[in-house]
């Protein structure tokens, strides 16, 4: 398993800190918007997905997809 390129701080706390926020909104300022949307699409996830909907493997896959750009 590759190490996740998104640093746990602040990506993970941001993904969970704002209740009822999508990852696209919660990760503003942490991940560039288009890179995040492209990563979500590449994983078959909706742009409206919330942090609590992802398991650990999905978070790792998302971090790796964001890093690939």
PDB file of N, CA, C and O in Angstrom:
ATOM      1  N   UNK A   1       0.837  -1.180   0.000  1.00  0.00           N
ATOM      2  CA  UNK A   1       0.000   0.000   0.000  1.00  0.00           C
ATOM      3  C   UNK A   1       0.874   1.233   0.000  1.00  0.00           C
ATOM      4  O   UNK A   1       1.777   1.358   0.815  1.00  0.00           O
ATOM      5  N   UNK A   2       0.588   2.150  -0.904  1.00  0.00           N
ATOM      6  CA  UNK A   2       1.336   3.406  -0.955  1.00  0.00           C
ATOM      7  C   UNK A   2       0.898   4.310   0.186  1.00  0.00           C
ATOM      8  O   UNK A   2      -0.267   4.306   0.569  1.00  0.00           O
ATOM      9  N   UNK A   3       1.820   5.103   0.724  1.00  0.00           N
ATOM     10  CA  UNK A   3       1.390   6.073   1.744  1.00  0.00           C
ATOM     11  C   UNK A   3       0.474   7.109   1.102  1.00  0.00           C
ATOM     12  O   UNK A   3       0.660   7.481  -0.048  1.00  0.00           O
ATOM     13  N   UNK A   4      -0.512   7.534   1.824  1.00  0.00           N
ATOM     14  CA  UNK A   4      -1.458   8.518   1.305  1.00  0.00           C
ATOM     15  C   UNK A   4      -0.770   9.865   1.146  1.00  0.00           C
ATOM     16  O   UNK A   4      -0.212  10.385   2.094  1.00  0.00           O
ATOM     17  N   UNK A   5      -0.773  10.436  -0.056  1.00  0.00           N
ATOM     18  CA  UNK A   5      -0.113  11.712  -0.274  1.00  0.00           C
ATOM     19  C   UNK A   5      -0.824  12.892   0.364  1.00  0.00           C
ATOM     20  O   UNK A   5      -0.213  13.904   0.605  1.00  0.00           O
ATOM     21  N   UNK A   6      -2.116  12.765   0.626  1.00  0.00           N
ATOM     22  CA  UNK A   6      -2.791  13.843   1.342  1.00  0.00           C
ATOM     23  C   UNK A   6      -2.398  13.733   2.804  1.00  0.00           C
ATOM     24  O   UNK A   6      -2.555  12.682   3.405  1.00  0.00           O
ATOM     25  N   UNK A   7      -1.871  14.780   3.395  1.00  0.00           N
ATOM     26  CA  UNK A   7      -1.490  14.678   4.798  1.00  0.00           C
ATOM     27  C   UNK A   7      -2.730  14.480   5.664  1.00  0.00           C
ATOM     28  O   UNK A   7      -3.772  15.075   5.406  1.00  0.00           O
ATOM     29  N   UNK A   8      -2.636  13.627   6.680  1.00  0.00           N
ATOM     30  CA  UNK A   8      -3.791  13.419   7.560  1.00  0.00           C
ATOM     31  C   UNK A   8      -4.270  14.726   8.174  1.00  0.00           C
ATOM     32  O   UNK A   8      -5.440  14.922   8.392  1.00  0.00           O
ATOM     33  N   UNK A   9      -3.358  15.605   8.467  1.00  0.00           N
ATOM     34  CA  UNK A   9      -3.707  16.945   8.922  1.00  0.00           C
ATOM     35  C   UNK A   9      -3.502  17.863   7.740  1.00  0.00           C
ATOM     36  O   UNK A   9      -2.412  17.883   7.184  1.00  0.00           O
ATOM     37  N   UNK A  10      -4.412  18.580   7.277  1.00  0.00           N
ATOM     38  CA  UNK A  10      -5.774  18.803   7.735  1.00  0.00           C
ATOM     39  C   UNK A  10      -6.838  18.047   6.951  1.00  0.00           C
ATOM     40  O   UNK A  10      -8.018  18.267   7.175  1.00  0.00           O
ATOM     41  N   UNK A  11      -6.473  17.150   6.040  1.00  0.00           N
ATOM     42  CA  UNK A  11      -7.478  16.524   5.172  1.00  0.00           C
ATOM     43  C   UNK A  11      -8.506  15.699   5.936  1.00  0.00           C
ATOM     44  O   UNK A  11      -9.702  15.867   5.733  1.00  0.00           O
ATOM     45  N   UNK A  12      -8.079  14.804   6.800  1.00  0.00           N
ATOM     46  CA  UNK A  12      -9.051  13.968   7.508  1.00  0.00           C
ATOM     47  C   UNK A  12      -9.929  14.776   8.450  1.00  0.00           C
ATOM     48  O   UNK A  12     -11.149  14.640   8.406  1.00  0.00           O
ATOM     49  N   UNK A  13      -9.366  15.621   9.312  1.00  0.00           N
ATOM     50  CA  UNK A  13     -10.252  16.414  10.166  1.00  0.00           C
ATOM     51  C   UNK A  13     -11.217  17.281   9.357  1.00  0.00           C
ATOM     52  O   UNK A  13     -12.384  17.404   9.707  1.00  0.00           O
ATOM     53  N   UNK A  14     -10.741  17.859   8.267  1.00  0.00           N
ATOM     54  CA  UNK A  14     -11.610  18.698   7.435  1.00  0.00           C
ATOM     55  C   UNK A  14     -12.730  17.882   6.829  1.00  0.00           C
ATOM     56  O   UNK A  14     -13.863  18.347   6.710  1.00  0.00           O
ATOM     57  N   UNK A  15     -12.441  16.644   6.453  1.00  0.00           N
ATOM     58  CA  UNK A  15     -13.455  15.782   5.853  1.00  0.00           C
ATOM     59  C   UNK A  15     -14.582  15.422   6.788  1.00  0.00           C
ATOM     60  O   UNK A  15     -15.677  15.089   6.354  1.00  0.00           O
ATOM     61  N   UNK A  16     -14.318  15.492   8.088  1.00  0.00           N
ATOM     62  CA  UNK A  16     -15.328  15.113   9.069  1.00  0.00           C
ATOM     63  C   UNK A  16     -15.807  16.262   9.940  1.00  0.00           C
ATOM     64  O   UNK A  16     -16.771  16.114  10.678  1.00  0.00           O
ATOM     65  N   UNK A  17     -15.160  17.403   9.894  1.00  0.00           N
ATOM     66  CA  UNK A  17     -15.438  18.461  10.861  1.00  0.00           C
ATOM     67  C   UNK A  17     -16.764  19.182  10.650  1.00  0.00           C
ATOM     68  O   UNK A  17     -17.352  19.655  11.609  1.00  0.00           O
ATOM     69  N   UNK A  18     -17.205  19.271   9.433  1.00  0.00           N
ATOM     70  CA  UNK A  18     -18.422  20.029   9.162  1.00  0.00           C
ATOM     71  C   UNK A  18     -19.559  19.069   8.836  1.00  0.00           C
ATOM     72  O   UNK A  18     -19.585  18.465   7.773  1.00  0.00           O
ATOM     73  N   UNK A  19     -20.459  18.906   9.756  1.00  0.00           N
ATOM     74  CA  UNK A  19     -21.574  17.988   9.542  1.00  0.00           C
ATOM     75  C   UNK A  19     -22.380  18.418   8.331  1.00  0.00           C
ATOM     76  O   UNK A  19     -22.582  19.590   8.084  1.00  0.00           O
ATOM     77  N   UNK A  20     -22.826  17.420   7.602  1.00  0.00           N
ATOM     78  CA  UNK A  20     -23.692  17.614   6.452  1.00  0.00           C
ATOM     79  C   UNK A  20     -23.010  18.385   5.324  1.00  0.00           C
ATOM     80  O   UNK A  20     -23.651  19.008   4.504  1.00  0.00           O
ATOM     81  N   UNK A  21     -21.676  18.369   5.306  1.00  0.00           N
ATOM     82  CA  UNK A  21     -20.927  18.985   4.209  1.00  0.00           C
ATOM     83  C   UNK A  21     -20.394  17.890   3.302  1.00  0.00           C
ATOM     84  O   UNK A  21     -19.950  16.848   3.758  1.00  0.00           O
ATOM     85  N   UNK A  22     -20.435  18.145   2.021  1.00  0.00           N
ATOM     86  CA  UNK A  22     -19.844  17.202   1.078  1.00  0.00           C
ATOM     87  C   UNK A  22     -18.325  17.326   1.172  1.00  0.00           C
ATOM     88  O   UNK A  22     -17.801  18.338   1.642  1.00  0.00           O
ATOM     89  N   UNK A  23     -17.616  16.308   0.705  1.00  0.00           N
ATOM     90  CA  UNK A  23     -16.154  16.386   0.705  1.00  0.00           C
ATOM     91  C   UNK A  23     -15.676  17.536  -0.172  1.00  0.00           C
ATOM     92  O   UNK A  23     -14.688  18.188   0.146  1.00  0.00           O
ATOM     93  N   UNK A  24     -16.388  17.789  -1.263  1.00  0.00           N
ATOM     94  CA  UNK A  24     -16.007  18.882  -2.151  1.00  0.00           C
ATOM     95  C   UNK A  24     -15.985  20.203  -1.388  1.00  0.00           C
ATOM     96  O   UNK A  24     -15.066  21.007  -1.555  1.00  0.00           O
ATOM     97  N   UNK A  25     -16.956  20.414  -0.524  1.00  0.00           N
ATOM     98  CA  UNK A  25     -17.001  21.649   0.268  1.00  0.00           C
ATOM     99  C   UNK A  25     -16.088  21.583   1.482  1.00  0.00           C
ATOM    100  O   UNK A  25     -15.430  22.564   1.830  1.00  0.00           O
ATOM    101  N   UNK A  26     -16.051  20.436   2.157  1.00  0.00           N
ATOM    102  CA  UNK A  26     -15.269  20.314   3.381  1.00  0.00           C
ATOM    103  C   UNK A  26     -13.769  20.414   3.122  1.00  0.00           C
ATOM    104  O   UNK A  26     -13.020  20.871   3.990  1.00  0.00           O
ATOM    105  N   UNK A  27     -13.316  19.990   1.945  1.00  0.00           N
ATOM    106  CA  UNK A  27     -11.881  19.983   1.657  1.00  0.00           C
ATOM    107  C   UNK A  27     -11.406  21.204   0.867  1.00  0.00           C
ATOM    108  O   UNK A  27     -10.274  21.235   0.403  1.00  0.00           O
ATOM    109  N   UNK A  28     -12.270  22.217   0.749  1.00  0.00           N
ATOM    110  CA  UNK A  28     -11.840  23.460   0.099  1.00  0.00           C
ATOM    111  C   UNK A  28     -10.651  24.019   0.867  1.00  0.00           C
ATOM    112  O   UNK A  28     -10.647  24.058   2.084  1.00  0.00           O
ATOM    113  N   UNK A  29      -9.638  24.409   0.145  1.00  0.00           N
ATOM    114  CA  UNK A  29      -8.440  24.940   0.774  1.00  0.00           C
ATOM    115  C   UNK A  29      -7.434  23.865   1.153  1.00  0.00           C
ATOM    116  O   UNK A  29      -6.307  24.169   1.499  1.00  0.00           O
ATOM    117  N   UNK A  30      -7.850  22.606   1.094  1.00  0.00           N
ATOM    118  CA  UNK A  30      -6.951  21.490   1.389  1.00  0.00           C
ATOM    119  C   UNK A  30      -6.537  20.813   0.092  1.00  0.00           C
ATOM    120  O   UNK A  30      -5.377  20.484  -0.102  1.00  0.00           O
ATOM    121  N   UNK A  31      -7.514  20.625  -0.791  1.00  0.00           N
ATOM    122  CA  UNK A  31      -7.288  20.002  -2.095  1.00  0.00           C
ATOM    123  C   UNK A  31      -7.903  20.917  -3.143  1.00  0.00           C
ATOM    124  O   UNK A  31      -9.004  21.435  -2.943  1.00  0.00           O
ATOM    125  N   UNK A  32      -7.194  21.121  -4.251  1.00  0.00           N
ATOM    126  CA  UNK A  32      -7.720  21.947  -5.335  1.00  0.00           C
ATOM    127  C   UNK A  32      -9.023  21.328  -5.831  1.00  0.00           C
ATOM    128  O   UNK A  32      -9.126  20.117  -5.995  1.00  0.00           O
ATOM    129  N   UNK A  33     -10.024  22.146  -6.036  1.00  0.00           N
ATOM    130  CA  UNK A  33     -11.371  21.687  -6.360  1.00  0.00           C
ATOM    131  C   UNK A  33     -11.468  20.731  -7.536  1.00  0.00           C
ATOM    132  O   UNK A  33     -12.092  19.683  -7.442  1.00  0.00           O
ATOM    133  N   UNK A  34     -10.861  21.082  -8.664  1.00  0.00           N
ATOM    134  CA  UNK A  34     -10.968  20.224  -9.840  1.00  0.00           C
ATOM    135  C   UNK A  34     -10.225  18.911  -9.640  1.00  0.00           C
ATOM    136  O   UNK A  34     -10.679  17.864 -10.091  1.00  0.00           O
ATOM    137  N   UNK A  35      -9.105  18.940  -8.930  1.00  0.00           N
ATOM    138  CA  UNK A  35      -8.368  17.703  -8.643  1.00  0.00           C
ATOM    139  C   UNK A  35      -9.220  16.767  -7.783  1.00  0.00           C
ATOM    140  O   UNK A  35      -9.259  15.555  -8.011  1.00  0.00           O
ATOM    141  N   UNK A  36      -9.926  17.339  -6.815  1.00  0.00           N
ATOM    142  CA  UNK A  36     -10.794  16.522  -5.962  1.00  0.00           C
ATOM    143  C   UNK A  36     -11.959  15.951  -6.755  1.00  0.00           C
ATOM    144  O   UNK A  36     -12.262  14.756  -6.657  1.00  0.00           O
ATOM    145  N   UNK A  37     -12.604  16.775  -7.570  1.00  0.00           N
ATOM    146  CA  UNK A  37     -13.727  16.284  -8.365  1.00  0.00           C
ATOM    147  C   UNK A  37     -13.285  15.189  -9.335  1.00  0.00           C
ATOM    148  O   UNK A  37     -13.968  14.173  -9.494  1.00  0.00           O
ATOM    149  N   UNK A  38     -12.114  15.364  -9.966  1.00  0.00           N
ATOM    150  CA  UNK A  38     -11.593  14.339 -10.881  1.00  0.00           C
ATOM    151  C   UNK A  38     -11.284  13.049 -10.121  1.00  0.00           C
ATOM    152  O   UNK A  38     -11.568  11.948 -10.609  1.00  0.00           O
ATOM    153  N   UNK A  39     -10.729  13.167  -8.929  1.00  0.00           N
ATOM    154  CA  UNK A  39     -10.416  11.990  -8.120  1.00  0.00           C
ATOM    155  C   UNK A  39     -11.695  11.260  -7.729  1.00  0.00           C
ATOM    156  O   UNK A  39     -11.760  10.024  -7.792  1.00  0.00           O
ATOM    157  N   UNK A  40     -12.713  12.004  -7.321  1.00  0.00           N
ATOM    158  CA  UNK A  40     -13.992  11.384  -6.958  1.00  0.00           C
ATOM    159  C   UNK A  40     -14.579  10.640  -8.150  1.00  0.00           C
ATOM    160  O   UNK A  40     -15.025   9.492  -8.022  1.00  0.00           O
ATOM    161  N   UNK A  41     -14.566  11.278  -9.319  1.00  0.00           N
ATOM    162  CA  UNK A  41     -15.092  10.633 -10.528  1.00  0.00           C
ATOM    163  C   UNK A  41     -14.315   9.365 -10.858  1.00  0.00           C
ATOM    164  O   UNK A  41     -14.904   8.343 -11.215  1.00  0.00           O
ATOM    165  N   UNK A  42     -12.990   9.415 -10.737  1.00  0.00           N
ATOM    166  CA  UNK A  42     -12.166   8.248 -11.081  1.00  0.00           C
ATOM    167  C   UNK A  42     -12.448   7.061 -10.172  1.00  0.00           C
ATOM    168  O   UNK A  42     -12.222   5.919 -10.553  1.00  0.00           O
ATOM    169  N   UNK A  43     -12.957   7.329  -8.974  1.00  0.00           N
ATOM    170  CA  UNK A  43     -13.284   6.265  -8.023  1.00  0.00           C
ATOM    171  C   UNK A  43     -14.760   5.880  -8.080  1.00  0.00           C
ATOM    172  O   UNK A  43     -15.218   5.046  -7.301  1.00  0.00           O
ATOM    173  N   UNK A  44     -15.497   6.524  -8.975  1.00  0.00           N
ATOM    174  CA  UNK A  44     -16.918   6.229  -9.091  1.00  0.00           C
ATOM    175  C   UNK A  44     -17.747   6.805  -7.959  1.00  0.00           C
ATOM    176  O   UNK A  44     -18.840   6.311  -7.666  1.00  0.00           O
ATOM    177  N   UNK A  45     -17.241   7.860  -7.331  1.00  0.00           N
ATOM    178  CA  UNK A  45     -17.946   8.501  -6.222  1.00  0.00           C
ATOM    179  C   UNK A  45     -18.602   9.792  -6.707  1.00  0.00           C
ATOM    180  O   UNK A  45     -18.041  10.512  -7.530  1.00  0.00           O
ATOM    181  N   UNK A  46     -19.762  10.075  -6.172  1.00  0.00           N
ATOM    182  CA  UNK A  46     -20.467  11.304  -6.520  1.00  0.00           C
ATOM    183  C   UNK A  46     -19.775  12.506  -5.892  1.00  0.00           C
ATOM    184  O   UNK A  46     -19.155  12.396  -4.829  1.00  0.00           O
ATOM    185  N   UNK A  47     -19.901  13.651  -6.536  1.00  0.00           N
ATOM    186  CA  UNK A  47     -19.337  14.883  -5.971  1.00  0.00           C
ATOM    187  C   UNK A  47     -20.052  15.286  -4.684  1.00  0.00           C
ATOM    188  O   UNK A  47     -19.551  16.127  -3.949  1.00  0.00           O
ATOM    189  N   UNK A  48     -21.172  14.677  -4.409  1.00  0.00           N
ATOM    190  CA  UNK A  48     -21.948  14.996  -3.209  1.00  0.00           C
ATOM    191  C   UNK A  48     -21.657  14.044  -2.050  1.00  0.00           C
ATOM    192  O   UNK A  48     -22.311  14.131  -1.014  1.00  0.00           O
ATOM    193  N   UNK A  49     -20.657  13.175  -2.199  1.00  0.00           N
ATOM    194  CA  UNK A  49     -20.338  12.213  -1.147  1.00  0.00           C
ATOM    195  C   UNK A  49     -19.832  12.955   0.096  1.00  0.00           C
ATOM    196  O   UNK A  49     -19.195  13.998   0.010  1.00  0.00           O
ATOM    197  N   UNK A  50     -20.157  12.404   1.245  1.00  0.00           N
ATOM    198  CA  UNK A  50     -19.728  12.973   2.531  1.00  0.00           C
ATOM    199  C   UNK A  50     -18.624  12.106   3.120  1.00  0.00           C
ATOM    200  O   UNK A  50     -18.538  10.918   2.839  1.00  0.00           O
ATOM    201  N   UNK A  51     -17.781  12.689   3.928  1.00  0.00           N
ATOM    202  CA  UNK A  51     -16.645  11.989   4.505  1.00  0.00           C
ATOM    203  C   UNK A  51     -17.012  10.720   5.241  1.00  0.00           C
ATOM    204  O   UNK A  51     -16.320   9.711   5.142  1.00  0.00           O
ATOM    205  N   UNK A  52     -18.115  10.749   5.947  1.00  0.00           N
ATOM    206  CA  UNK A  52     -18.511   9.581   6.747  1.00  0.00           C
ATOM    207  C   UNK A  52     -18.958   8.399   5.890  1.00  0.00           C
ATOM    208  O   UNK A  52     -19.062   7.280   6.378  1.00  0.00           O
ATOM    209  N   UNK A  53     -19.185   8.634   4.599  1.00  0.00           N
ATOM    210  CA  UNK A  53     -19.614   7.560   3.700  1.00  0.00           C
ATOM    211  C   UNK A  53     -18.434   6.716   3.206  1.00  0.00           C
ATOM    212  O   UNK A  53     -18.640   5.645   2.658  1.00  0.00           O
ATOM    213  N   UNK A  54     -17.198   7.204   3.404  1.00  0.00           N
ATOM    214  CA  UNK A  54     -16.019   6.500   2.909  1.00  0.00           C
ATOM    215  C   UNK A  54     -15.395   5.646   4.007  1.00  0.00           C
ATOM    216  O   UNK A  54     -15.293   6.094   5.152  1.00  0.00           O
ATOM    217  N   UNK A  55     -14.983   4.431   3.637  1.00  0.00           N
ATOM    218  CA  UNK A  55     -14.236   3.613   4.583  1.00  0.00           C
ATOM    219  C   UNK A  55     -12.752   3.967   4.438  1.00  0.00           C
ATOM    220  O   UNK A  55     -12.371   4.815   3.633  1.00  0.00           O
ATOM    221  N   UNK A  56     -11.923   3.320   5.240  1.00  0.00           N
ATOM    222  CA  UNK A  56     -10.494   3.643   5.246  1.00  0.00           C
ATOM    223  C   UNK A  56      -9.870   3.452   3.865  1.00  0.00           C
ATOM    224  O   UNK A  56      -9.112   4.304   3.396  1.00  0.00           O
ATOM    225  N   UNK A  57     -10.196   2.337   3.211  1.00  0.00           N
ATOM    226  CA  UNK A  57      -9.626   2.080   1.892  1.00  0.00           C
ATOM    227  C   UNK A  57     -10.049   3.141   0.884  1.00  0.00           C
ATOM    228  O   UNK A  57      -9.266   3.540   0.030  1.00  0.00           O
ATOM    229  N   UNK A  58     -11.274   3.621   0.982  1.00  0.00           N
ATOM    230  CA  UNK A  58     -11.745   4.666   0.071  1.00  0.00           C
ATOM    231  C   UNK A  58     -11.011   5.981   0.323  1.00  0.00           C
ATOM    232  O   UNK A  58     -10.685   6.703  -0.622  1.00  0.00           O
ATOM    233  N   UNK A  59     -10.733   6.301   1.593  1.00  0.00           N
ATOM    234  CA  UNK A  59      -9.968   7.508   1.908  1.00  0.00           C
ATOM    235  C   UNK A  59      -8.569   7.411   1.314  1.00  0.00           C
ATOM    236  O   UNK A  59      -8.047   8.368   0.747  1.00  0.00           O
ATOM    237  N   UNK A  60      -7.934   6.241   1.444  1.00  0.00           N
ATOM    238  CA  UNK A  60      -6.589   6.053   0.894  1.00  0.00           C
ATOM    239  C   UNK A  60      -6.624   6.170  -0.625  1.00  0.00           C
ATOM    240  O   UNK A  60      -5.785   6.847  -1.230  1.00  0.00           O
ATOM    241  N   UNK A  61      -7.611   5.540  -1.238  1.00  0.00           N
ATOM    242  CA  UNK A  61      -7.744   5.611  -2.701  1.00  0.00           C
ATOM    243  C   UNK A  61      -7.976   7.049  -3.141  1.00  0.00           C
ATOM    244  O   UNK A  61      -7.421   7.497  -4.154  1.00  0.00           O
ATOM    245  N   UNK A  62      -8.788   7.793  -2.402  1.00  0.00           N
ATOM    246  CA  UNK A  62      -9.051   9.189  -2.734  1.00  0.00           C
ATOM    247  C   UNK A  62      -7.782  10.014  -2.616  1.00  0.00           C
ATOM    248  O   UNK A  62      -7.470  10.834  -3.488  1.00  0.00           O
ATOM    249  N   UNK A  63      -7.026   9.814  -1.556  1.00  0.00           N
ATOM    250  CA  UNK A  63      -5.769  10.553  -1.370  1.00  0.00           C
ATOM    251  C   UNK A  63      -4.814  10.259  -2.507  1.00  0.00           C
ATOM    252  O   UNK A  63      -4.193  11.178  -3.059  1.00  0.00           O
ATOM    253  N   UNK A  64      -4.694   8.999  -2.880  1.00  0.00           N
ATOM    254  CA  UNK A  64      -3.789   8.630  -3.971  1.00  0.00           C
ATOM    255  C   UNK A  64      -4.273   9.208  -5.294  1.00  0.00           C
ATOM    256  O   UNK A  64      -3.465   9.684  -6.102  1.00  0.00           O
ATOM    257  N   UNK A  65      -5.579   9.186  -5.547  1.00  0.00           N
ATOM    258  CA  UNK A  65      -6.125   9.744  -6.788  1.00  0.00           C
ATOM    259  C   UNK A  65      -5.913  11.257  -6.846  1.00  0.00           C
ATOM    260  O   UNK A  65      -5.603  11.796  -7.915  1.00  0.00           O
ATOM    261  N   UNK A  66      -6.047  11.939  -5.726  1.00  0.00           N
ATOM    262  CA  UNK A  66      -5.804  13.390  -5.697  1.00  0.00           C
ATOM    263  C   UNK A  66      -4.345  13.692  -5.995  1.00  0.00           C
ATOM    264  O   UNK A  66      -4.028  14.653  -6.699  1.00  0.00           O
ATOM    265  N   UNK A  67      -3.454  12.873  -5.481  1.00  0.00           N
ATOM    266  CA  UNK A  67      -2.025  13.104  -5.687  1.00  0.00           C
ATOM    267  C   UNK A  67      -1.636  12.902  -7.152  1.00  0.00           C
ATOM    268  O   UNK A  67      -0.766  13.578  -7.669  1.00  0.00           O
ATOM    269  N   UNK A  68      -2.302  11.948  -7.805  1.00  0.00           N
ATOM    270  CA  UNK A  68      -2.022  11.704  -9.222  1.00  0.00           C
ATOM    271  C   UNK A  68      -2.526  12.824 -10.093  1.00  0.00           C
ATOM    272  O   UNK A  68      -2.080  13.013 -11.211  1.00  0.00           O
ATOM    273  N   UNK A  69      -3.516  13.571  -9.556  1.00  0.00           N
ATOM    274  CA  UNK A  69      -4.050  14.719 -10.269  1.00  0.00           C
ATOM    275  C   UNK A  69      -4.903  14.347 -11.392  1.00  0.00           C
ATOM    276  O   UNK A  69      -5.272  14.944 -12.288  1.00  0.00           O
TER     277      UNK A  69
END
